[in-house]
């Protein structure tokens, strides 16, 4: 019998501390008015000093496992998407999360696809399950982005926040529950649009790289913005067309939460109504690989996401990478 992959559950973790626009006004030359007008962001959450990416990922994952009704002993693959791993670059954050959850003796690894990481993981989980290699895959998008943000750079520090989201993807023979389609792509031509230059083989850790602040994220904001609008829109047009669907068939359009103006421009270009578009950027900022699962968790927890509801995920990030996914929510409604 054919084996399909289904999203059985969702979970998220949001750190307690809030960094508001008013707080940022005291740190860099900016205003609440500018940030809200240009990005839609009002506040973002920041992990505590002692709180690592794996701590947040493990909390989100624990909730996702509990909600899935699947015993953790039955999880056979743990995947984490992050660009702010606990360590550069081993052990993987997925290995550390597995240990924290007491899920041992299973395959575990990280991927680096920046903000597209969670949808990339969805495609990997789908492939492992459909090939029959795995049955229950735990996927996690987790970021302590504050660990690579220069809080003297007003062009980036206003945007990013910390958090984690996770889902259990399981084998099913019921096609109605299955992930419908995923398109994922990349183009390294634009690698310098969003980059954390060090530490790495190009700029190994040393005093010089610290003096030049190469350990912080650098972004060509305006260029990234324009490409994001174009790519996110094109992604949706393609995946809807391939699957003979219209924008009006989608109850939950869940785009990457980078900037309200990007989301609005994409939604308008696609003819989406406001009530179809999921928005969390105002309260979490851009949480990179955690952005999509945190947004899914938001509509799950508010009761808006019901079992069987179709979701359209659409993301874009450093690499450059982009991806879209069409899938029903196969977990129980809250
Ligand atoms: O998650 C991955 C994908 N990431 C994204 O998609 C992010 C995409 N980029 C953006 O969201 C926007 O480009 C930003 C929010 C980062 C910047 O907005 P913008 O409308 O593109 O502004 P800009 O970079 O063109 O800068 C306009 C002006 C500049 O001043 P001048 O040169 O016109 O005098 C900036 O120096 O705004 C200034 N500026 C600020 N002013 C107050 C830049 N940042 C700030 C700030 N507060 N925080």
mmCIF file of C-alpha atoms and ligand atoms in Angstrom:
data_model
loop_
_atom_site.group_PDB
_atom_site.id
_atom_site.type_symbol
_atom_site.label_atom_id
_atom_site.label_comp_id
_atom_site.label_asym_id
_atom_site.label_seq_id
_atom_site.Cartn_x
_atom_site.Cartn_y
_atom_site.Cartn_z
ATOM 1 C CA UNK A 1 0.000 0.000 0.000
ATOM 2 C CA UNK A 2 1.279 3.472 -0.828
ATOM 3 C CA UNK A 3 2.671 5.348 2.122
ATOM 4 C CA UNK A 4 2.053 9.095 2.420
ATOM 5 C CA UNK A 5 3.348 11.717 4.863
ATOM 6 C CA UNK A 6 1.009 13.721 7.105
ATOM 7 C CA UNK A 7 1.479 16.566 9.594
ATOM 8 C CA UNK A 8 0.182 15.008 12.806
ATOM 9 C CA UNK A 9 0.827 17.869 15.217
ATOM 10 C CA UNK A 10 2.360 21.273 15.789
ATOM 11 C CA UNK A 11 4.029 22.891 18.798
ATOM 12 C CA UNK A 12 6.010 26.045 19.531
ATOM 13 C CA UNK A 13 7.984 27.771 22.215
ATOM 14 C CA UNK A 14 8.265 31.534 22.658
ATOM 15 C CA UNK A 15 10.856 32.870 25.120
ATOM 16 C CA UNK A 16 9.518 35.125 27.881
ATOM 17 C CA UNK A 17 11.554 38.294 27.450
ATOM 18 C CA UNK A 18 10.032 40.906 25.132
ATOM 19 C CA UNK A 19 12.123 43.423 23.213
ATOM 20 C CA UNK A 20 9.759 46.225 22.207
ATOM 21 C CA UNK A 21 10.250 48.995 19.671
ATOM 22 C CA UNK A 22 10.439 51.406 22.609
ATOM 23 C CA UNK A 23 13.338 49.359 24.013
ATOM 24 C CA UNK A 24 15.076 49.553 20.611
ATOM 25 C CA UNK A 25 14.590 53.341 20.508
ATOM 26 C CA UNK A 26 16.986 53.462 23.477
ATOM 27 C CA UNK A 27 19.560 51.254 21.733
ATOM 28 C CA UNK A 28 19.785 52.583 18.155
ATOM 29 C CA UNK A 29 18.701 55.614 16.121
ATOM 30 C CA UNK A 30 15.161 54.457 15.307
ATOM 31 C CA UNK A 31 11.541 55.048 16.267
ATOM 32 C CA UNK A 32 8.548 52.861 17.002
ATOM 33 C CA UNK A 33 6.754 54.720 14.218
ATOM 34 C CA UNK A 34 9.462 53.879 11.618
ATOM 35 C CA UNK A 35 9.606 50.220 12.610
ATOM 36 C CA UNK A 36 5.829 49.749 12.563
ATOM 37 C CA UNK A 37 5.424 51.614 9.269
ATOM 38 C CA UNK A 38 8.284 49.830 7.454
ATOM 39 C CA UNK A 39 7.941 46.337 8.948
ATOM 40 C CA UNK A 40 4.702 45.947 10.945
ATOM 41 C CA UNK A 41 6.767 44.658 13.885
ATOM 42 C CA UNK A 42 5.768 45.898 17.358
ATOM 43 C CA UNK A 43 7.806 43.517 19.491
ATOM 44 C CA UNK A 44 9.886 40.361 19.343
ATOM 45 C CA UNK A 45 10.856 37.783 21.993
ATOM 46 C CA UNK A 46 14.451 37.220 23.032
ATOM 47 C CA UNK A 47 15.869 34.097 24.661
ATOM 48 C CA UNK A 48 17.444 34.357 28.095
ATOM 49 C CA UNK A 49 21.239 34.374 28.180
ATOM 50 C CA UNK A 50 21.382 30.771 29.423
ATOM 51 C CA UNK A 51 18.686 29.602 26.944
ATOM 52 C CA UNK A 52 20.071 27.927 23.816
ATOM 53 C CA UNK A 53 18.536 27.102 20.449
ATOM 54 C CA UNK A 54 18.272 23.438 21.512
ATOM 55 C CA UNK A 55 16.493 24.408 24.764
ATOM 56 C CA UNK A 56 13.806 26.211 22.772
ATOM 57 C CA UNK A 57 13.675 23.508 20.099
ATOM 58 C CA UNK A 58 13.281 20.769 22.710
ATOM 59 C CA UNK A 59 10.363 22.601 24.361
ATOM 60 C CA UNK A 60 8.547 23.072 21.035
ATOM 61 C CA UNK A 61 9.270 19.458 20.065
ATOM 62 C CA UNK A 62 8.063 18.085 23.387
ATOM 63 C CA UNK A 63 4.701 19.821 22.864
ATOM 64 C CA UNK A 64 4.460 18.584 19.270
ATOM 65 C CA UNK A 65 5.141 14.982 20.373
ATOM 66 C CA UNK A 66 2.560 15.203 23.176
ATOM 67 C CA UNK A 67 -0.074 16.587 20.799
ATOM 68 C CA UNK A 68 0.679 13.954 18.135
ATOM 69 C CA UNK A 69 -0.345 11.073 20.402
ATOM 70 C CA UNK A 70 2.720 9.215 19.109
ATOM 71 C CA UNK A 71 5.078 7.688 21.662
ATOM 72 C CA UNK A 72 8.517 9.283 21.529
ATOM 73 C CA UNK A 73 9.985 5.760 21.229
ATOM 74 C CA UNK A 74 8.311 5.574 17.802
ATOM 75 C CA UNK A 75 10.138 8.623 16.425
ATOM 76 C CA UNK A 76 12.821 7.416 14.041
ATOM 77 C CA UNK A 77 14.293 10.626 12.634
ATOM 78 C CA UNK A 78 14.995 14.025 14.256
ATOM 79 C CA UNK A 79 15.712 17.006 12.012
ATOM 80 C CA UNK A 80 16.470 20.572 13.001
ATOM 81 C CA UNK A 81 16.617 23.624 10.738
ATOM 82 C CA UNK A 82 18.628 26.485 12.180
ATOM 83 C CA UNK A 83 21.223 29.095 11.296
ATOM 84 C CA UNK A 84 21.924 29.705 14.973
ATOM 85 C CA UNK A 85 22.958 26.215 16.105
ATOM 86 C CA UNK A 86 24.123 25.597 19.672
ATOM 87 C CA UNK A 87 27.624 25.069 18.283
ATOM 88 C CA UNK A 88 29.403 26.007 15.066
ATOM 89 C CA UNK A 89 29.135 23.291 13.816
ATOM 90 C CA UNK A 90 29.185 20.089 15.802
ATOM 91 C CA UNK A 91 27.479 18.460 17.472
ATOM 92 C CA UNK A 92 24.307 19.221 15.537
ATOM 93 C CA UNK A 93 21.459 20.913 17.389
ATOM 94 C CA UNK A 94 19.239 17.958 16.349
ATOM 95 C CA UNK A 95 21.544 15.609 18.297
ATOM 96 C CA UNK A 96 21.351 17.819 21.381
ATOM 97 C CA UNK A 97 17.557 18.138 21.132
ATOM 98 C CA UNK A 98 17.288 14.331 20.786
ATOM 99 C CA UNK A 99 19.287 13.905 23.977
ATOM 100 C CA UNK A 100 17.168 16.493 25.817
ATOM 101 C CA UNK A 101 14.015 14.627 24.767
ATOM 102 C CA UNK A 102 15.569 11.265 25.578
ATOM 103 C CA UNK A 103 15.134 10.076 21.987
ATOM 104 C CA UNK A 104 18.308 8.143 21.377
ATOM 105 C CA UNK A 105 19.582 5.714 18.770
ATOM 106 C CA UNK A 106 17.823 7.471 15.910
ATOM 107 C CA UNK A 107 19.210 9.350 12.930
ATOM 108 C CA UNK A 108 19.466 13.087 13.709
ATOM 109 C CA UNK A 109 20.906 15.996 11.754
ATOM 110 C CA UNK A 110 20.632 19.735 11.089
ATOM 111 C CA UNK A 111 20.036 21.584 7.866
ATOM 112 C CA UNK A 112 20.926 25.157 7.009
ATOM 113 C CA UNK A 113 18.385 26.836 4.737
ATOM 114 C CA UNK A 114 17.773 29.982 6.807
ATOM 115 C CA UNK A 115 14.125 31.097 6.828
ATOM 116 C CA UNK A 116 13.151 28.334 4.371
ATOM 117 C CA UNK A 117 14.454 25.674 6.771
ATOM 118 C CA UNK A 118 11.143 24.363 8.087
ATOM 119 C CA UNK A 119 9.603 23.851 4.643
ATOM 120 C CA UNK A 120 12.865 22.254 3.465
ATOM 121 C CA UNK A 121 12.566 19.847 6.423
ATOM 122 C CA UNK A 122 9.004 19.066 5.449
ATOM 123 C CA UNK A 123 10.253 17.981 2.020
ATOM 124 C CA UNK A 124 12.977 15.787 3.584
ATOM 125 C CA UNK A 125 10.505 14.190 6.019
ATOM 126 C CA UNK A 126 8.089 13.527 3.136
ATOM 127 C CA UNK A 127 10.807 11.852 1.069
ATOM 128 C CA UNK A 128 12.007 9.656 3.961
ATOM 129 C CA UNK A 129 8.449 8.578 4.755
ATOM 130 C CA UNK A 130 7.257 8.005 1.181
ATOM 131 C CA UNK A 131 10.356 5.922 0.465
ATOM 132 C CA UNK A 132 9.452 3.726 3.433
ATOM 133 C CA UNK A 133 12.712 4.497 5.260
ATOM 134 C CA UNK A 134 11.077 6.226 8.255
ATOM 135 C CA UNK A 135 7.651 6.303 9.914
ATOM 136 C CA UNK A 136 7.609 9.238 12.357
ATOM 137 C CA UNK A 137 9.820 12.242 11.739
ATOM 138 C CA UNK A 138 10.223 15.054 14.261
ATOM 139 C CA UNK A 139 11.005 18.333 12.478
ATOM 140 C CA UNK A 140 12.088 21.452 14.334
ATOM 141 C CA UNK A 141 12.766 25.043 13.279
ATOM 142 C CA UNK A 142 14.590 26.833 16.101
ATOM 143 C CA UNK A 143 16.563 30.055 16.272
ATOM 144 C CA UNK A 144 18.345 32.139 18.852
ATOM 145 C CA UNK A 145 18.756 34.849 16.254
ATOM 146 C CA UNK A 146 19.674 37.362 18.947
ATOM 147 C CA UNK A 147 23.023 35.513 19.176
ATOM 148 C CA UNK A 148 24.026 36.741 15.689
ATOM 149 C CA UNK A 149 22.392 40.185 15.718
ATOM 150 C CA UNK A 150 24.456 43.342 16.112
ATOM 151 C CA UNK A 151 22.356 45.492 18.428
ATOM 152 C CA UNK A 152 24.081 48.619 17.140
ATOM 153 C CA UNK A 153 22.928 47.973 13.538
ATOM 154 C CA UNK A 154 19.464 49.494 13.123
ATOM 155 C CA UNK A 155 19.060 47.875 9.700
ATOM 156 C CA UNK A 156 18.876 44.369 11.192
ATOM 157 C CA UNK A 157 18.344 44.511 14.975
ATOM 158 C CA UNK A 158 14.766 45.740 14.658
ATOM 159 C CA UNK A 159 13.742 42.727 12.578
ATOM 160 C CA UNK A 160 14.727 39.513 14.283
ATOM 161 C CA UNK A 161 13.435 37.537 17.256
ATOM 162 C CA UNK A 162 13.985 34.158 18.913
ATOM 163 C CA UNK A 163 11.741 31.110 19.173
ATOM 164 C CA UNK A 164 11.068 27.569 18.011
ATOM 165 C CA UNK A 165 8.396 25.484 16.346
ATOM 166 C CA UNK A 166 8.107 21.761 15.702
ATOM 167 C CA UNK A 167 5.876 19.177 14.067
ATOM 168 C CA UNK A 168 5.550 15.419 13.919
ATOM 169 C CA UNK A 169 5.277 14.098 10.365
ATOM 170 C CA UNK A 170 3.990 10.539 10.192
ATOM 171 C CA UNK A 171 3.278 7.817 7.672
ATOM 172 C CA UNK A 172 -0.338 7.333 6.646
ATOM 173 C CA UNK A 173 -2.172 5.290 4.057
ATOM 174 C CA UNK A 174 -4.989 7.872 3.935
ATOM 175 C CA UNK A 175 -4.326 10.182 0.989
ATOM 176 C CA UNK A 176 -6.746 12.808 2.342
ATOM 177 C CA UNK A 177 -4.321 13.437 5.252
ATOM 178 C CA UNK A 178 -1.223 13.577 3.079
ATOM 179 C CA UNK A 179 1.079 16.465 2.249
ATOM 180 C CA UNK A 180 -0.116 17.413 -1.237
ATOM 181 C CA UNK A 181 2.952 19.048 -2.752
ATOM 182 C CA UNK A 182 6.197 20.843 -1.898
ATOM 183 C CA UNK A 183 8.317 23.042 -4.167
ATOM 184 C CA UNK A 184 11.749 23.958 -2.795
ATOM 185 C CA UNK A 185 14.540 25.771 -4.569
ATOM 186 C CA UNK A 186 17.708 27.868 -4.155
ATOM 187 C CA UNK A 187 19.991 30.262 -5.993
ATOM 188 C CA UNK A 188 23.474 30.930 -4.608
ATOM 189 C CA UNK A 189 23.885 33.863 -7.006
ATOM 190 C CA UNK A 190 22.376 35.970 -4.232
ATOM 191 C CA UNK A 191 24.387 34.411 -1.385
ATOM 192 C CA UNK A 192 25.658 37.839 -0.279
ATOM 193 C CA UNK A 193 22.149 39.262 0.285
ATOM 194 C CA UNK A 194 21.907 37.620 3.725
ATOM 195 C CA UNK A 195 25.084 36.355 5.316
ATOM 196 C CA UNK A 196 26.767 35.693 8.642
ATOM 197 C CA UNK A 197 30.376 35.826 7.417
ATOM 198 C CA UNK A 198 32.092 34.197 10.415
ATOM 199 C CA UNK A 199 33.156 31.949 11.975
ATOM 200 C CA UNK A 200 33.676 29.571 9.074
ATOM 201 C CA UNK A 201 36.354 28.347 6.707
ATOM 202 C CA UNK A 202 36.401 31.683 4.859
ATOM 203 C CA UNK A 203 36.833 33.684 8.064
ATOM 204 C CA UNK A 204 37.973 31.396 10.895
ATOM 205 C CA UNK A 205 37.450 32.699 14.402
ATOM 206 C CA UNK A 206 40.102 35.241 15.377
ATOM 207 C CA UNK A 207 40.350 38.691 16.867
ATOM 208 C CA UNK A 208 40.330 40.358 13.436
ATOM 209 C CA UNK A 209 36.990 38.852 12.474
ATOM 210 C CA UNK A 210 35.519 39.920 15.832
ATOM 211 C CA UNK A 211 36.861 43.466 15.412
ATOM 212 C CA UNK A 212 35.184 43.593 11.991
ATOM 213 C CA UNK A 213 31.948 42.221 13.503
ATOM 214 C CA UNK A 214 31.850 39.422 10.930
ATOM 215 C CA UNK A 215 30.070 37.162 13.430
ATOM 216 C CA UNK A 216 26.876 39.193 13.017
ATOM 217 C CA UNK A 217 24.189 38.834 10.356
ATOM 218 C CA UNK A 218 24.537 41.214 7.406
ATOM 219 C CA UNK A 219 21.642 41.920 5.068
ATOM 220 C CA UNK A 220 21.050 43.841 1.857
ATOM 221 C CA UNK A 221 17.593 44.744 3.121
ATOM 222 C CA UNK A 222 16.123 46.556 0.167
ATOM 223 C CA UNK A 223 17.395 44.099 -2.477
ATOM 224 C CA UNK A 224 16.198 41.160 -0.346
ATOM 225 C CA UNK A 225 12.804 42.812 0.085
ATOM 226 C CA UNK A 226 12.212 43.137 -3.664
ATOM 227 C CA UNK A 227 13.308 39.598 -4.443
ATOM 228 C CA UNK A 228 11.223 38.258 -1.539
ATOM 229 C CA UNK A 229 8.001 39.793 -2.884
ATOM 230 C CA UNK A 230 8.670 38.485 -6.399
ATOM 231 C CA UNK A 231 9.717 34.976 -5.356
ATOM 232 C CA UNK A 232 7.044 34.429 -2.702
ATOM 233 C CA UNK A 233 4.337 35.454 -5.183
ATOM 234 C CA UNK A 234 5.732 33.310 -8.001
ATOM 235 C CA UNK A 235 6.036 30.303 -5.654
ATOM 236 C CA UNK A 236 2.348 30.400 -4.813
ATOM 237 C CA UNK A 237 1.247 30.893 -8.422
ATOM 238 C CA UNK A 238 3.263 27.813 -9.418
ATOM 239 C CA UNK A 239 2.142 25.463 -6.652
ATOM 240 C CA UNK A 240 -1.524 26.465 -7.013
ATOM 241 C CA UNK A 241 -1.338 26.015 -10.794
ATOM 242 C CA UNK A 242 0.343 22.583 -10.515
ATOM 243 C CA UNK A 243 -2.410 21.423 -8.195
ATOM 244 C CA UNK A 244 -5.353 23.007 -10.051
ATOM 245 C CA UNK A 245 -6.233 25.267 -7.139
ATOM 246 C CA UNK A 246 -7.178 28.947 -6.832
ATOM 247 C CA UNK A 247 -6.049 31.347 -4.083
ATOM 248 C CA UNK A 248 -9.666 31.357 -2.850
ATOM 249 C CA UNK A 249 -9.405 27.580 -2.118
ATOM 250 C CA UNK A 250 -6.829 28.228 0.646
ATOM 251 C CA UNK A 251 -8.223 28.889 4.131
ATOM 252 C CA UNK A 252 -4.785 29.421 5.696
ATOM 253 C CA UNK A 253 -2.038 31.151 3.731
ATOM 254 C CA UNK A 254 1.037 31.068 6.007
ATOM 255 C CA UNK A 255 3.891 33.132 4.573
ATOM 256 C CA UNK A 256 7.311 33.614 6.142
ATOM 257 C CA UNK A 257 7.000 36.388 8.716
ATOM 258 C CA UNK A 258 9.765 38.809 7.723
ATOM 259 C CA UNK A 259 7.980 42.088 7.111
ATOM 260 C CA UNK A 260 4.274 43.013 7.010
ATOM 261 C CA UNK A 261 4.808 44.998 3.799
ATOM 262 C CA UNK A 262 6.177 41.888 2.058
ATOM 263 C CA UNK A 263 3.250 39.779 3.293
ATOM 264 C CA UNK A 264 0.728 42.439 2.249
ATOM 265 C CA UNK A 265 2.269 42.871 -1.210
ATOM 266 C CA UNK A 266 2.280 39.095 -1.811
ATOM 267 C CA UNK A 267 -1.261 38.628 -0.449
ATOM 268 C CA UNK A 268 -2.587 41.465 -2.622
ATOM 269 C CA UNK A 269 -0.809 40.199 -5.743
ATOM 270 C CA UNK A 270 -2.441 36.799 -5.209
ATOM 271 C CA UNK A 271 -5.870 38.238 -4.429
ATOM 272 C CA UNK A 272 -5.873 36.770 -0.896
ATOM 273 C CA UNK A 273 -8.367 38.223 1.594
ATOM 274 C CA UNK A 274 -6.995 39.409 4.953
ATOM 275 C CA UNK A 275 -8.756 36.564 6.788
ATOM 276 C CA UNK A 276 -6.862 33.975 4.699
ATOM 277 C CA UNK A 277 -3.436 35.374 5.605
ATOM 278 C CA UNK A 278 -1.796 34.350 8.890
ATOM 279 C CA UNK A 279 0.112 37.185 10.581
ATOM 280 C CA UNK A 280 2.424 36.931 13.580
ATOM 281 C CA UNK A 281 5.233 39.273 12.532
ATOM 282 C CA UNK A 282 3.834 42.071 14.730
ATOM 283 C CA UNK A 283 4.515 40.081 17.912
ATOM 284 C CA UNK A 284 7.431 37.764 17.077
ATOM 285 C CA UNK A 285 9.391 39.657 14.397
ATOM 286 C CA UNK A 286 11.355 37.481 11.986
ATOM 287 C CA UNK A 287 12.298 34.199 13.685
ATOM 288 C CA UNK A 288 13.843 32.645 10.559
ATOM 289 C CA UNK A 289 13.374 28.838 10.469
ATOM 290 C CA UNK A 290 10.949 29.051 13.404
ATOM 291 C CA UNK A 291 8.675 31.578 11.707
ATOM 292 C CA UNK A 292 6.387 29.171 9.801
ATOM 293 C CA UNK A 293 5.848 26.562 12.565
ATOM 294 C CA UNK A 294 5.320 29.335 15.155
ATOM 295 C CA UNK A 295 2.644 30.810 12.861
ATOM 296 C CA UNK A 296 0.967 27.405 12.360
ATOM 297 C CA UNK A 297 1.018 26.908 16.132
ATOM 298 C CA UNK A 298 -0.612 30.302 16.622
ATOM 299 C CA UNK A 299 -3.670 29.434 14.527
ATOM 300 C CA UNK A 300 -3.775 25.966 16.102
ATOM 301 C CA UNK A 301 -3.791 27.373 19.642
ATOM 302 C CA UNK A 302 -6.396 30.024 18.808
ATOM 303 C CA UNK A 303 -8.700 27.282 17.483
ATOM 304 C CA UNK A 304 -8.630 28.694 13.940
ATOM 305 C CA UNK A 305 -6.833 25.644 12.485
ATOM 306 C CA UNK A 306 -9.086 22.586 12.325
ATOM 307 C CA UNK A 307 -8.321 18.998 11.370
ATOM 308 C CA UNK A 308 -8.310 18.672 7.593
ATOM 309 C CA UNK A 309 -7.885 22.416 6.883
ATOM 310 C CA UNK A 310 -5.654 23.105 3.896
ATOM 311 C CA UNK A 311 -2.534 25.193 4.581
ATOM 312 C CA UNK A 312 -0.324 26.910 2.024
ATOM 313 C CA UNK A 313 3.175 27.603 3.391
ATOM 314 C CA UNK A 314 5.409 30.047 1.524
ATOM 315 C CA UNK A 315 8.914 30.991 2.558
ATOM 316 C CA UNK A 316 12.061 32.770 1.480
ATOM 317 C CA UNK A 317 15.462 33.320 3.077
ATOM 318 C CA UNK A 318 19.243 33.370 3.063
ATOM 319 C CA UNK A 319 21.051 31.284 0.498
ATOM 320 C CA UNK A 320 18.945 32.425 -1.222
ATOM 321 C CA UNK A 321 16.417 29.695 -0.621
ATOM 322 C CA UNK A 322 12.672 29.541 -1.122
ATOM 323 C CA UNK A 323 9.939 26.958 -0.771
ATOM 324 C CA UNK A 324 6.194 26.454 -0.734
ATOM 325 C CA UNK A 325 4.070 23.595 0.551
ATOM 326 C CA UNK A 326 0.423 22.578 0.292
ATOM 327 C CA UNK A 327 -0.848 20.312 3.045
ATOM 328 C CA UNK A 328 -3.859 19.614 5.211
ATOM 329 C CA UNK A 329 -3.460 19.724 8.978
ATOM 330 C CA UNK A 330 -3.790 16.065 9.956
ATOM 331 C CA UNK A 331 -3.721 16.506 13.728
ATOM 332 C CA UNK A 332 -6.730 16.779 16.002
ATOM 333 C CA UNK A 333 -8.346 20.241 16.291
ATOM 334 C CA UNK A 334 -7.700 21.982 19.588
HETATM 335 O O1 LIG B 1 13.935 36.564 6.417
HETATM 336 C C1 LIG B 1 14.653 36.679 5.246
HETATM 337 C C2 LIG B 1 14.127 37.689 4.360
HETATM 338 N N1 LIG B 1 14.329 39.012 4.918
HETATM 339 C C3 LIG B 1 13.635 39.983 4.433
HETATM 340 O O2 LIG B 1 12.805 39.733 3.597
HETATM 341 C C4 LIG B 1 13.927 41.378 4.902
HETATM 342 C C5 LIG B 1 13.676 42.299 3.751
HETATM 343 N N2 LIG B 1 13.951 43.720 4.009
HETATM 344 C C6 LIG B 1 13.197 44.528 4.765
HETATM 345 O O3 LIG B 1 12.315 44.106 5.473
HETATM 346 C C7 LIG B 1 13.433 46.012 4.627
HETATM 347 O O4 LIG B 1 14.333 46.245 3.552
HETATM 348 C C8 LIG B 1 13.975 46.738 5.893
HETATM 349 C C9 LIG B 1 12.877 46.790 6.942
HETATM 350 C C10 LIG B 1 15.186 46.018 6.420
HETATM 351 C C11 LIG B 1 14.374 48.175 5.544
HETATM 352 O O5 LIG B 1 13.253 48.863 5.008
HETATM 353 P P1 LIG B 1 13.400 49.670 3.648
HETATM 354 O O6 LIG B 1 12.110 50.320 3.435
HETATM 355 O O7 LIG B 1 13.902 48.729 2.598
HETATM 356 O O8 LIG B 1 14.471 50.752 4.028
HETATM 357 P P2 LIG B 1 15.895 51.066 3.351
HETATM 358 O O9 LIG B 1 16.869 50.002 3.696
HETATM 359 O O10 LIG B 1 15.691 51.403 1.899
HETATM 360 O O11 LIG B 1 16.278 52.388 4.106
HETATM 361 C C12 LIG B 1 15.483 53.579 3.999
HETATM 362 C C13 LIG B 1 15.998 54.590 5.014
HETATM 363 C C14 LIG B 1 17.508 54.740 5.001
HETATM 364 O O12 LIG B 1 17.816 56.106 5.259
HETATM 365 P P3 LIG B 1 18.189 57.104 4.046
HETATM 366 O O13 LIG B 1 19.386 56.499 3.376
HETATM 367 O O14 LIG B 1 16.981 57.124 3.155
HETATM 368 O O15 LIG B 1 18.464 58.403 4.741
HETATM 369 C C15 LIG B 1 17.948 53.928 6.186
HETATM 370 O O16 LIG B 1 19.175 54.363 6.727
HETATM 371 O O17 LIG B 1 15.641 54.166 6.339
HETATM 372 C C16 LIG B 1 16.819 54.158 7.167
HETATM 373 N N3 LIG B 1 16.679 53.130 8.169
HETATM 374 C C17 LIG B 1 16.101 53.335 9.358
HETATM 375 N N4 LIG B 1 15.563 54.430 9.905
HETATM 376 C C18 LIG B 1 15.044 54.309 11.153
HETATM 377 C C19 LIG B 1 17.050 51.798 8.070
HETATM 378 N N5 LIG B 1 16.746 51.171 9.208
HETATM 379 C C20 LIG B 1 16.153 52.097 10.026
HETATM 380 C C21 LIG B 1 15.607 52.032 11.317
HETATM 381 N N6 LIG B 1 15.054 53.155 11.836
HETATM 382 N N7 LIG B 1 15.590 50.899 12.036
#
